[in-house]
Amino acid sequence: MAPIPLQRDTVQRPGTTRAGLAHGPRLASRTSLPGIPLAPSAARRFVRAALAEWTGIGVPAAVGFSDRLADDAVTVTNELVTNAVVHAGTTVDLVLRLEEEGGDEPSAALVLEVTDHHPARPVSGDEPGAGPGPAGVSPGELPDPAEYGRGLQLVATLADSWGITYRTGLKTVWARLPVDDWSAPPAPPDGEALRRGLRAAEILAPAARRTERDDAVWDSRGAPAFLAEASDLLAGQLDEDLVAAIAGQLLVPRLADWCAIWLEAEGGGPAAEPRLARVWHSDETGTEPLRAALEREPLRLPADVGSGPVSVSVPVPWPAHSAEEVREGDAEVREEDGEDPRDRQAAPAPPPHPGGRDGAALAFRITAGGRVLGTVLVGREGVARVPEAVASLIEDFVRRLGLAVGAARAYTRQATISRILQRGLLPSKVAEIPGVTSALVYEPSDDGVVGGDFYDIFACPGDRWCFVLGDVQGSGPEAAVVTGLARPWLRLLSREGFGVGEVLDRLNRLLLDDAMEAAEAAALMVAAAGGQQLHDGTQSRFLSLLYGEVVPLPDGGVRCTVASAGHPLPLLLRPDGSVRPAAEPQVLLGVVEDVAYESQGFDLAPGDTLLCVTDGVTERRSGPLMFDDGDGLARVLAGCAGLPAEVTAERIRRAVHEFAEQPPDDDVALLVLHAH
């Protein structure tokens, strides 16, 4: 197996054609999937269904499709889509393209393209400047699959060539698989199996083409199944625009030919204009004309309209009256009359017709908790009315849509409060320590909840600088209030001239003091404003803390004094790669009253590095294993000898993220001090 190539290089074997440069005819299937855990499964089924569909319609190159090729394409798709979902976290665009080459030896290839919208996020395994593999692996060595995963090795092995294309706001990872099994044409695909394969991908992002609709399927079994699938997809979406996008793709084309979703401005008042959040059309060429028509004349329902369907007449460009179809039809008529259609200019499209003439349209209020959140408008062409069973099903669906939009808005409110609190709890700027470069990494695990980790670096009288890395037990408003009190107390005590151990002694007494009742009362008020559920008990008073003091030395380097209260011990890295703990373990703050905290001192000589982390690093889990099992953190740090603080911090951060497939479920904070 060849080593994994550099992720930003275009990889090509001799004699192969780069993706996108083939000269033969192209056949492509594409879909867009939200960045959720269901996306890889839907992508796998979409690829199998697309290959079966091409075989069924008799595409010449499809003669060479084999089970092996289909399995390889599905495997590569699964790895690339999973990578995009986990590491980029954005909507994922998937294109499966068939490229045919003529000549003396005709050939064909499947080209897979997976595009995300976060180009700043590197492909998993990318390490700038580290050669063709993870950090610390030389070009001639293979990475350990148990530690770094097998995804990119599979892609490199199965693909004829692969690489990455960066565009403005986009990053596309592509792979080219040769179609080289020129065997007899396989048997026509089973129609029922094809429908099952397309279903998962269609639920997330149906193909942009007309679909035969059968209203008879919405019987006692079909409707509940659709609503259950819709509830699963809408539940847990934390962005109201993504909720609207998924809702539109669920409605069209299964229940309607087109739909539009307006969302009311939250807290905007009666005069606020609703926002056209999503327009979806079964004919992709009709989406923009439909959006333009609806933006010119927004839908306004009377205030007394409930959640049931309301028949409306709206000016929309129905598919039968698109400009292209009118031009084609006009040309056909002139050809029948013996006139060359090129002798005349194409006739313009007629003006849009009201919905009542070319189809039926129904509007539904989006409500949740008695509040109006928006409106859904659905349309069907060529019918006088929408069947009652379908209208009832859409009404039930819109109720679920209202719950999803309401939940997304509640999360947005909580996230806004969290960001405001976080800005106030963390320092806007950290001090620069003479003779020392510092690097910080702080990643809250949940944007909607205030994290319990905090940090600070500040100057004190007497040519001293102090640094802090703390972790409050729990998260949310209780943790925020304790953090908001502990950090100013630390600054005050430090500037009063107390030693490192004395600072922790006094902070411990403050945390146990009755004054904390005021903090708990404030937390209750914050929670009531943000809707955050509080937990009973006094666990939120507990605080693990690493506190240190740095004094520059005349001959270079600094004298460092540290104390750890229930916190992961700091690690001291020497230039020779040796690593040792730089403090002794002591009890948490806020637990026991009669504690005398002690400090440890050492010199941080030029070239030495001090690493401080929270338990979000050491206790990062991958199944039953933790990141620091077997001194895992020390082993990673040992490979950073001689590196600047910023590079060391990034190496540690990346190792933490790559330890498990799932994102960290706890705050990740680390501080690196490097003497120079």
XYZ file of C-alpha atoms in Angstrom:
676
model
C 0.000 0.000 0.000
C 1.413 3.388 -0.978
C 1.784 6.099 1.651
C -0.989 8.646 1.928
C -0.153 11.613 -0.331
C -0.137 15.203 0.807
C -3.719 16.367 1.092
C -3.244 19.618 -0.786
C -1.516 17.942 -3.707
C -3.263 16.611 -6.771
C -2.415 12.923 -6.939
C -2.100 11.316 -10.362
C -0.649 8.069 -11.622
C 1.122 7.880 -14.973
C -1.249 7.600 -17.858
C -4.354 8.696 -15.965
C -6.611 11.620 -16.709
C -7.147 14.199 -14.007
C -10.648 14.592 -12.718
C -12.548 17.157 -14.670
C -10.299 16.999 -17.760
C -11.834 14.113 -19.682
C -13.070 14.849 -23.218
C -15.744 12.197 -23.553
C -19.426 12.507 -22.708
C -20.309 12.971 -19.058
C -23.225 11.616 -17.108
C -23.639 12.961 -13.596
C -25.876 12.440 -10.586
C -25.681 14.902 -7.744
C -27.248 15.520 -4.364
C -26.752 17.802 -1.389
C -26.801 16.374 2.137
C -26.932 18.191 5.472
C -23.911 17.725 7.715
C -25.585 15.249 10.068
C -24.783 11.625 11.030
C -27.377 10.322 8.543
C -25.479 11.766 5.564
C -22.903 8.961 4.997
C -25.610 6.279 4.969
C -27.726 8.293 2.551
C -24.682 8.912 0.325
C -23.900 5.179 0.137
C -27.431 4.343 -0.961
C -27.470 7.231 -3.404
C -24.317 5.977 -5.163
C -25.623 2.415 -5.475
C -28.966 3.649 -6.781
C -27.297 5.981 -9.309
C -25.099 3.184 -10.678
C -28.098 0.871 -10.947
C -30.086 3.603 -12.689
C -27.330 4.206 -15.267
C -27.169 0.484 -15.941
C -30.930 0.350 -16.355
C -31.032 3.109 -18.975
C -28.277 1.476 -21.025
C -25.351 3.861 -20.583
C -22.540 2.363 -22.756
C -19.825 2.508 -20.107
C -22.186 0.897 -17.614
C -21.422 -2.398 -19.359
C -18.198 -2.311 -17.347
C -19.901 -1.788 -13.998
C -19.247 -4.663 -11.637
C -20.044 -5.464 -8.039
C -16.421 -4.700 -7.189
C -16.602 -1.239 -8.756
C -19.870 -0.486 -6.974
C -18.390 -1.617 -3.643
C -15.270 0.509 -4.202
C -17.351 3.571 -5.114
C -19.538 3.138 -2.034
C -16.484 2.692 0.208
C -14.759 5.824 -1.116
C -17.998 7.822 -0.881
C -18.546 6.709 2.700
C -15.039 7.751 3.758
C -15.108 11.150 2.054
C -18.618 12.098 3.208
C -17.892 10.963 6.772
C -14.705 13.018 6.742
C -16.602 16.093 5.539
C -19.394 15.700 8.108
C -17.079 15.075 11.075
C -14.335 17.586 10.308
C -16.075 20.324 8.300
C -19.572 20.035 9.759
C -21.256 21.794 6.836
C -23.668 20.806 4.106
C -22.031 18.198 1.858
C -22.455 18.214 -1.934
C -21.956 14.845 -3.622
C -21.418 14.417 -7.372
C -21.035 11.037 -9.093
C -19.850 11.542 -12.671
C -19.145 9.058 -15.464
C -16.387 10.110 -17.861
C -15.847 8.187 -21.103
C -12.690 8.392 -23.242
C -12.648 7.421 -26.907
C -9.644 6.435 -29.018
C -8.023 3.169 -29.933
C -8.604 1.805 -26.437
C -11.876 3.256 -25.114
C -11.962 3.684 -21.372
C -14.215 5.107 -18.725
C -13.962 6.192 -15.102
C -16.239 7.061 -12.221
C -15.344 10.373 -10.618
C -16.603 11.065 -7.093
C -16.584 14.632 -5.796
C -17.427 15.494 -2.175
C -17.591 19.220 -1.451
C -17.902 20.938 1.924
C -18.242 24.621 2.719
C -15.441 24.924 5.259
C -12.198 25.168 3.244
C -10.232 26.206 6.329
C -10.769 22.782 7.901
C -8.032 20.414 6.647
C -8.821 16.929 5.446
C -8.416 14.428 8.279
C -4.786 13.413 8.445
C -3.460 16.620 6.887
C -0.383 17.951 8.652
C 1.189 20.901 6.845
C 4.869 20.372 6.487
C 4.839 16.922 8.046
C 5.165 14.921 4.831
C 2.722 12.385 3.442
C 1.249 11.245 6.703
C 0.407 12.238 10.263
C 2.784 14.215 12.409
C 5.890 12.293 13.306
C 5.535 9.707 10.512
C 8.279 9.854 7.900
C 7.442 9.616 4.171
C 8.599 6.014 4.002
C 6.517 4.842 6.942
C 2.869 3.923 7.128
C 0.719 5.495 9.824
C -0.633 3.209 12.478
C -4.225 2.436 11.373
C -5.322 1.898 14.969
C -4.262 5.461 15.806
C -4.969 7.454 12.651
C -7.759 5.523 10.895
C -7.858 3.789 7.538
C -10.072 6.164 5.560
C -7.514 7.960 3.440
C -5.495 4.775 2.947
C -8.608 3.168 1.472
C -9.191 6.115 -0.851
C -5.545 6.131 -1.992
C -5.630 2.364 -2.591
C -8.977 2.085 -4.385
C -8.758 5.216 -6.527
C -6.793 5.538 -9.750
C -6.057 9.114 -8.671
C -7.418 11.541 -6.086
C -6.825 14.994 -4.748
C -8.288 18.230 -3.439
C -9.550 21.342 -5.192
C -9.951 24.599 -3.249
C -12.345 27.271 -4.455
C -13.711 30.356 -2.769
C -15.664 29.101 0.220
C -15.466 25.459 -0.912
C -13.205 22.444 -0.601
C -13.717 19.461 -2.931
C -12.095 16.073 -2.391
C -12.310 13.953 -5.548
C -11.401 10.415 -6.457
C -11.256 8.687 -9.864
C -12.110 4.978 -10.120
C -11.429 3.289 -13.490
C -14.182 1.253 -15.151
C -12.022 -1.623 -16.347
C -14.277 -4.697 -16.047
C -15.616 -4.867 -19.597
C -17.816 -7.891 -19.041
C -21.255 -8.697 -20.366
C -24.022 -6.268 -19.400
C -25.453 -7.164 -16.009
C -29.076 -8.036 -15.583
C -31.472 -5.075 -15.389
C -31.710 -3.751 -11.843
C -34.572 -4.743 -9.640
C -36.991 -1.810 -9.627
C -38.009 -2.245 -6.008
C -34.392 -2.432 -4.861
C -33.622 0.753 -6.817
C -36.487 2.587 -5.127
C -35.289 1.422 -1.714
C -31.751 2.584 -2.493
C -32.829 6.048 -3.555
C -35.157 6.527 -0.602
C -32.596 7.516 2.054
C -30.793 9.999 -0.185
C -34.095 11.305 -1.534
C -35.406 11.943 1.967
C -32.400 14.178 2.611
C -32.042 15.704 -0.844
C -34.336 14.448 -3.625
C -33.083 14.589 -7.189
C -34.045 17.747 -9.066
C -36.343 16.125 -11.577
C -40.026 15.423 -12.029
C -41.271 12.430 -10.084
C -44.415 10.413 -10.606
C -46.581 10.941 -7.556
C -49.009 8.377 -6.188
C -51.407 9.858 -3.639
C -52.773 6.404 -2.889
C -49.646 5.589 -0.842
C -50.694 8.019 1.885
C -52.911 5.462 3.541
C -52.895 4.331 7.145
C -49.294 3.080 6.762
C -47.681 5.544 4.351
C -48.526 8.743 6.200
C -47.245 7.614 9.634
C -44.030 6.339 8.060
C -43.446 9.669 6.298
C -44.141 11.645 9.478
C -41.810 9.408 11.496
C -38.985 9.914 8.991
C -39.640 13.645 8.900
C -39.576 13.874 12.701
C -36.230 12.044 12.838
C -34.669 14.394 10.285
C -36.051 17.604 11.773
C -35.372 16.699 15.402
C -32.102 17.964 16.746
C -31.459 20.510 13.967
C -30.204 23.635 15.706
C -30.412 26.117 12.818
C -33.822 27.305 11.641
C -32.628 27.788 8.056
C -31.432 24.177 7.930
C -34.798 23.107 9.343
C -36.538 25.005 6.541
C -34.211 23.492 3.915
C -34.877 19.927 5.078
C -38.618 20.610 5.262
C -38.682 21.828 1.671
C -36.881 18.730 0.457
C -39.284 16.503 2.351
C -42.355 18.135 0.813
C -41.114 18.301 -2.796
C -41.680 16.251 -4.867
C -43.444 13.693 -2.668
C -46.379 15.893 -1.691
C -46.123 18.983 -3.900
C -44.516 20.361 -7.041
C -43.094 23.352 -5.209
C -43.103 24.951 -1.803
C -41.997 28.130 -0.070
C -41.334 28.687 3.616
C -41.456 32.080 5.333
C -40.147 32.573 8.868
C -41.299 35.392 11.107
C -38.675 37.629 12.678
C -38.311 36.661 16.326
C -39.536 39.494 18.504
C -40.013 41.697 15.466
C -43.570 42.798 16.235
C -46.625 42.953 13.953
C -44.965 45.338 11.491
C -41.948 43.069 10.867
C -41.810 41.460 7.436
C -41.493 37.648 7.314
C -38.342 36.297 5.676
C -38.519 33.972 2.674
C -36.219 31.299 4.111
C -36.591 28.528 1.544
C -37.975 27.940 -1.961
C -37.912 24.446 -3.435
C -39.127 23.337 -6.866
C -39.369 19.891 -8.458
C -37.977 21.481 -11.638
C -34.635 23.015 -10.652
C -34.933 25.629 -13.412
C -38.137 26.883 -11.813
C -36.689 27.638 -8.373
C -35.305 31.115 -9.071
C -38.312 32.360 -11.102
C -40.562 31.114 -8.313
C -38.469 32.865 -5.681
C -38.517 36.110 -7.670
C -42.315 35.979 -8.045
C -42.863 35.285 -4.342
C -40.458 38.033 -3.293
C -42.383 40.534 -5.439
C -45.673 39.590 -3.815
C -45.067 38.018 -0.374
C -47.834 35.820 0.995
C -49.875 37.449 3.755
C -52.509 35.446 5.604
C -55.246 37.049 7.702
C -54.512 37.239 11.400
C -57.434 34.954 12.295
C -56.172 32.017 10.184
C -55.420 28.928 12.260
C -53.062 26.040 11.576
C -55.306 24.353 8.994
C -54.871 24.592 5.209
C -55.929 27.773 3.444
C -56.503 27.757 -0.298
C -54.765 30.732 -1.905
C -54.233 32.108 -5.392
C -50.694 33.309 -5.971
C -48.869 34.551 -9.091
C -46.214 31.915 -9.707
C -44.417 30.680 -12.863
C -45.702 27.129 -13.157
C -43.336 24.656 -14.876
C -45.579 24.404 -17.959
C -44.973 28.085 -18.647
C -41.205 28.278 -18.201
C -39.494 30.405 -20.842
C -37.441 27.524 -22.223
C -40.476 25.282 -22.763
C -42.372 28.095 -24.464
C -39.457 28.673 -26.853
C -39.176 24.941 -27.610
C -42.907 24.626 -28.219
C -42.944 27.704 -30.462
C -40.054 26.310 -32.501
C -41.855 22.985 -32.969
C -44.954 24.777 -34.311
C -42.903 26.806 -36.803
C -41.088 23.700 -37.985
C -44.421 21.983 -38.639
C -45.431 25.020 -40.759
C -42.230 24.616 -42.829
C -40.531 27.667 -41.371
C -36.962 27.609 -40.141
C -37.172 28.582 -36.435
C -33.812 30.375 -36.743
C -35.446 32.984 -38.987
C -37.358 34.374 -36.015
C -36.404 35.472 -32.558
C -37.639 33.285 -29.711
C -40.949 34.430 -28.336
C -40.845 35.705 -24.772
C -42.491 33.693 -22.031
C -46.053 34.712 -21.160
C -46.595 36.440 -17.850
C -47.100 34.185 -14.821
C -50.624 32.937 -14.314
C -52.460 32.904 -11.014
C -52.195 29.633 -9.145
C -55.898 28.985 -9.509
C -55.635 28.651 -13.336
C -52.682 26.271 -13.551
C -52.821 24.439 -10.261
C -53.766 24.548 -6.608
C -51.889 26.149 -3.721
C -52.388 25.739 0.021
C -50.931 27.814 2.840
C -50.313 26.633 6.412
C -49.359 28.559 9.524
C -46.209 27.403 11.317
C -46.983 27.583 15.031
C -45.421 26.359 18.269
C -46.510 27.073 21.814
C -49.286 29.359 20.623
C -46.880 31.590 18.704
C -46.845 32.108 14.946
C -43.386 31.279 13.590
C -44.002 31.440 9.855
C -45.942 30.162 6.865
C -45.635 27.225 4.467
C -46.998 27.529 0.932
C -47.242 24.389 -1.225
C -48.427 24.110 -4.821
C -49.460 21.411 -7.255
C -49.728 21.983 -10.964
C -52.503 20.796 -13.240
C -55.053 20.113 -10.505
C -58.039 22.037 -9.246
C -57.521 21.069 -5.613
C -55.081 19.213 -3.383
C -56.532 15.893 -2.165
C -57.894 16.095 1.362
C -55.677 13.258 2.620
C -52.570 15.020 1.311
C -53.628 18.360 2.807
C -54.186 16.671 6.174
C -50.755 15.023 5.977
C -49.066 18.345 5.172
C -50.877 19.937 8.128
C -49.482 17.256 10.459
C -46.044 17.762 8.942
C -46.195 21.547 9.463
C -46.964 20.967 13.161
C -43.704 19.016 13.445
C -41.949 21.732 11.478
C -43.190 24.290 14.022
C -41.751 22.277 16.900
C -38.396 22.014 15.107
C -38.265 25.751 14.336
C -39.227 26.554 17.934
C -36.494 24.281 19.285
C -33.912 25.789 16.927
C -34.837 29.294 18.055
C -34.639 28.312 21.716
C -31.166 26.939 21.079
C -30.180 30.127 19.240
C -31.318 32.232 22.203
C -29.331 30.044 24.581
C -26.278 30.168 22.322
C -26.502 33.971 22.184
C -26.605 34.201 25.974
C -23.719 31.750 26.135
C -21.563 33.800 23.774
C -22.276 37.007 25.698
C -21.413 35.360 29.004
C -18.317 33.720 27.556
C -16.995 37.045 26.277
C -17.363 38.464 29.767
C -15.829 35.482 31.541
C -12.683 35.163 29.450
C -10.000 37.834 29.150
C -10.164 39.925 26.013
C -6.357 39.964 25.939
C -3.673 37.958 27.735
C -0.418 39.490 28.928
C 2.900 38.850 27.201
C 5.532 37.377 29.523
C 9.116 38.566 28.905
C 11.311 35.654 27.828
C 8.303 33.369 27.264
C 5.987 32.809 24.304
C 2.524 31.480 25.077
C -0.162 29.740 23.033
C -3.761 29.096 24.044
C -6.395 26.715 22.726
C -9.947 27.041 23.992
C -12.800 25.056 22.418
C -16.151 24.893 24.249
C -17.896 21.588 23.609
C -21.325 23.143 23.050
C -21.980 26.552 21.523
C -25.339 26.682 23.311
C -23.987 26.212 26.854
C -21.376 28.243 28.682
C -18.299 26.099 29.252
C -16.750 25.489 32.639
C -13.133 25.962 31.499
C -11.381 29.321 31.787
C -7.878 30.766 31.498
C -5.956 33.962 32.181
C -2.446 35.429 31.967
C -1.874 38.755 33.701
C 0.894 40.946 35.099
C 1.355 41.596 38.823
C 3.470 44.074 40.804
C 7.069 43.126 41.474
C 7.960 42.004 37.935
C 5.726 38.938 38.241
C 3.343 37.358 35.769
C 0.625 34.888 36.717
C -1.211 32.275 34.659
C -4.396 30.347 35.396
C -6.145 27.360 33.851
C -9.340 26.298 35.623
C -12.336 24.025 35.233
C -15.562 24.592 37.161
C -17.584 21.487 37.942
C -20.504 21.392 35.509
C -21.453 23.904 32.844
C -24.106 26.470 32.063
C -25.139 29.412 34.268
C -23.906 27.873 37.553
C -20.424 27.356 36.130
C -20.515 30.792 34.515
C -21.230 32.534 37.818
C -18.452 30.661 39.654
C -16.026 31.458 36.825
C -17.118 35.093 36.890
C -16.232 35.277 40.582
C -13.117 33.081 40.683
C -11.153 34.847 37.935
C -11.416 38.380 39.454
C -10.678 36.958 42.929
C -7.514 35.343 41.568
C -6.347 38.605 40.037
C -7.085 40.514 43.241
C -5.318 38.011 45.511
C -2.322 37.765 43.174
C -1.879 41.519 42.993
C -2.065 41.767 46.784
C 1.235 39.895 46.894
C 0.115 36.532 48.262
C 2.197 33.505 47.321
C 0.904 30.776 45.020
C -0.176 28.452 47.851
C -1.733 31.299 49.840
C -3.797 32.401 46.829
C -5.342 28.927 46.613
C -5.959 28.826 50.381
C -7.955 32.043 50.290
C -9.806 31.150 47.096
C -10.828 27.836 48.675
C -12.312 29.644 51.682
C -14.160 32.064 49.428
C -15.720 29.187 47.498
C -16.902 27.614 50.749
C -18.149 30.917 52.166
C -21.820 31.821 52.421
C -21.179 34.463 49.804
C -21.555 31.661 47.252
C -25.288 31.759 47.942
C -25.327 35.024 46.040
C -23.653 33.288 43.129
C -26.258 30.538 43.132
C -29.055 33.109 43.193
C -27.497 34.891 40.226
C -27.223 31.587 38.407
C -30.937 30.996 38.936
C -31.719 34.364 37.374
C -29.477 33.688 34.360
C -30.998 30.253 33.900
C -34.513 31.655 33.988
C -33.628 34.145 31.274
C -32.043 31.520 29.047
C -34.248 28.553 29.782
C -31.321 26.485 31.086
C -32.285 23.771 33.549
C -30.326 23.931 36.816
C -29.318 20.893 38.820
C -29.836 20.723 42.539
C -26.904 20.552 44.934
C -23.692 22.435 45.368
C -21.574 20.598 42.813
C -21.126 23.787 40.817
C -18.918 25.205 43.633
C -16.174 22.648 42.963
C -13.258 24.030 41.010
C -10.095 22.395 39.683
C -7.357 24.932 39.159
C -3.786 25.166 37.974
C -2.235 28.437 39.121
C 1.317 29.598 38.522
C 3.652 32.541 38.906
C 6.516 33.410 36.555
C 9.510 35.647 37.339
C 12.118 36.386 34.610
C 15.723 35.402 35.437
C 18.694 37.683 34.698
C 20.526 35.071 32.607
C 17.494 34.044 30.533
C 14.551 31.820 31.194
C 12.115 32.241 34.091
C 11.512 30.964 37.581
C 8.146 29.211 37.658
C 6.090 28.377 40.773
C 2.902 26.327 40.352
C 0.188 24.634 42.385
C -2.438 22.187 41.171
C -5.766 21.830 42.984
C -7.510 18.720 41.637
C -6.311 19.600 38.135
C -4.391 17.554 35.537
C -0.738 18.080 36.388
C 1.339 20.388 34.183
C 4.026 18.680 32.099
C 7.557 20.036 31.688
C 9.247 19.251 28.350
C 13.039 19.551 28.097
C 14.873 20.077 24.763
C 16.084 16.444 24.853
C 12.466 15.208 24.664
C 12.158 14.155 28.317
C 8.830 14.923 29.994
C 7.960 15.019 33.713
C 5.107 16.360 35.866
C 5.848 19.829 37.226
C 3.521 19.796 40.267
C 2.022 17.530 42.921
C -1.683 16.558 43.019
C -3.830 18.281 45.651
C -7.513 18.386 46.537
C -10.139 20.309 44.559
C -11.045 23.829 45.602
C -14.384 24.220 47.333
C -14.471 20.720 48.859
C -12.571 20.732 52.168
C -12.227 23.771 54.426
C -9.019 23.057 56.346
C -6.540 22.650 53.499
C -3.066 24.150 53.224
C -2.109 24.225 49.540
C 1.559 23.898 48.645
C 3.451 25.050 45.571
C 6.417 23.660 43.628
C 9.103 25.760 41.989
C 11.452 25.076 39.057
C 13.360 26.948 36.379
C 11.995 27.123 32.855
C 15.249 27.391 30.910
C 15.480 28.547 27.275
C 14.112 25.747 25.091
C 11.907 24.307 27.861
C 8.136 24.028 27.407
C 5.392 23.874 30.035
C 2.069 22.331 29.003
C -1.101 22.898 31.039
C -4.408 21.252 30.077
C -7.907 20.656 31.427
C -9.526 17.251 31.780
C -11.213 17.736 28.404
C -7.789 16.766 27.014
C -6.681 14.026 29.385
C -10.117 12.371 29.608
C -10.976 12.531 25.910
C -12.566 9.131 25.203
C -12.460 6.660 22.351
C -14.573 3.740 23.475
C -13.177 2.472 26.789
C -9.853 4.282 26.294
C -8.884 7.793 27.383
C -6.357 10.035 25.689
C -3.975 10.068 28.670
C -4.029 6.306 29.250
C -0.460 5.033 29.348
C 0.840 8.629 29.576
C -0.587 9.373 26.140
C -0.367 13.130 26.592
C 3.289 12.931 27.642
C 4.122 10.794 24.596
C 2.567 13.327 22.225
C 4.315 16.199 24.018
C 7.679 14.419 23.791
C 7.445 14.658 20.006
C 7.177 18.450 20.248
C 10.686 19.078 21.614
C 12.193 22.220 20.115
C 8.919 23.395 18.533
C 7.470 26.892 19.107
C 4.534 27.293 21.476
C 1.969 27.746 18.685
C 3.044 24.592 16.852
C 3.069 22.555 20.063
C -0.432 23.728 20.952
C -1.718 22.835 17.484
C -0.069 19.396 17.611
C -1.738 18.633 20.948
C -5.107 19.973 19.796
C -5.050 17.906 16.617
C -3.997 14.761 18.477
C -6.937 15.219 20.843
C -9.409 15.558 17.970
C -7.969 12.618 16.033
C -8.076 10.322 19.069
C -11.756 9.535 18.387
C -14.113 9.884 15.440
C -16.725 11.851 17.390
C -16.096 15.499 18.338
C -15.018 16.125 21.944
C -17.911 16.054 24.409
C -16.136 18.260 26.947
C -14.450 21.649 26.782
C -10.887 21.498 25.470
C -8.457 24.055 26.913
C -4.678 24.040 26.939
C -1.917 26.549 27.626
C 1.659 26.242 26.339
C 4.538 28.338 27.750
C 7.862 28.120 25.880
C 10.977 29.823 27.248
C 13.361 31.403 24.766
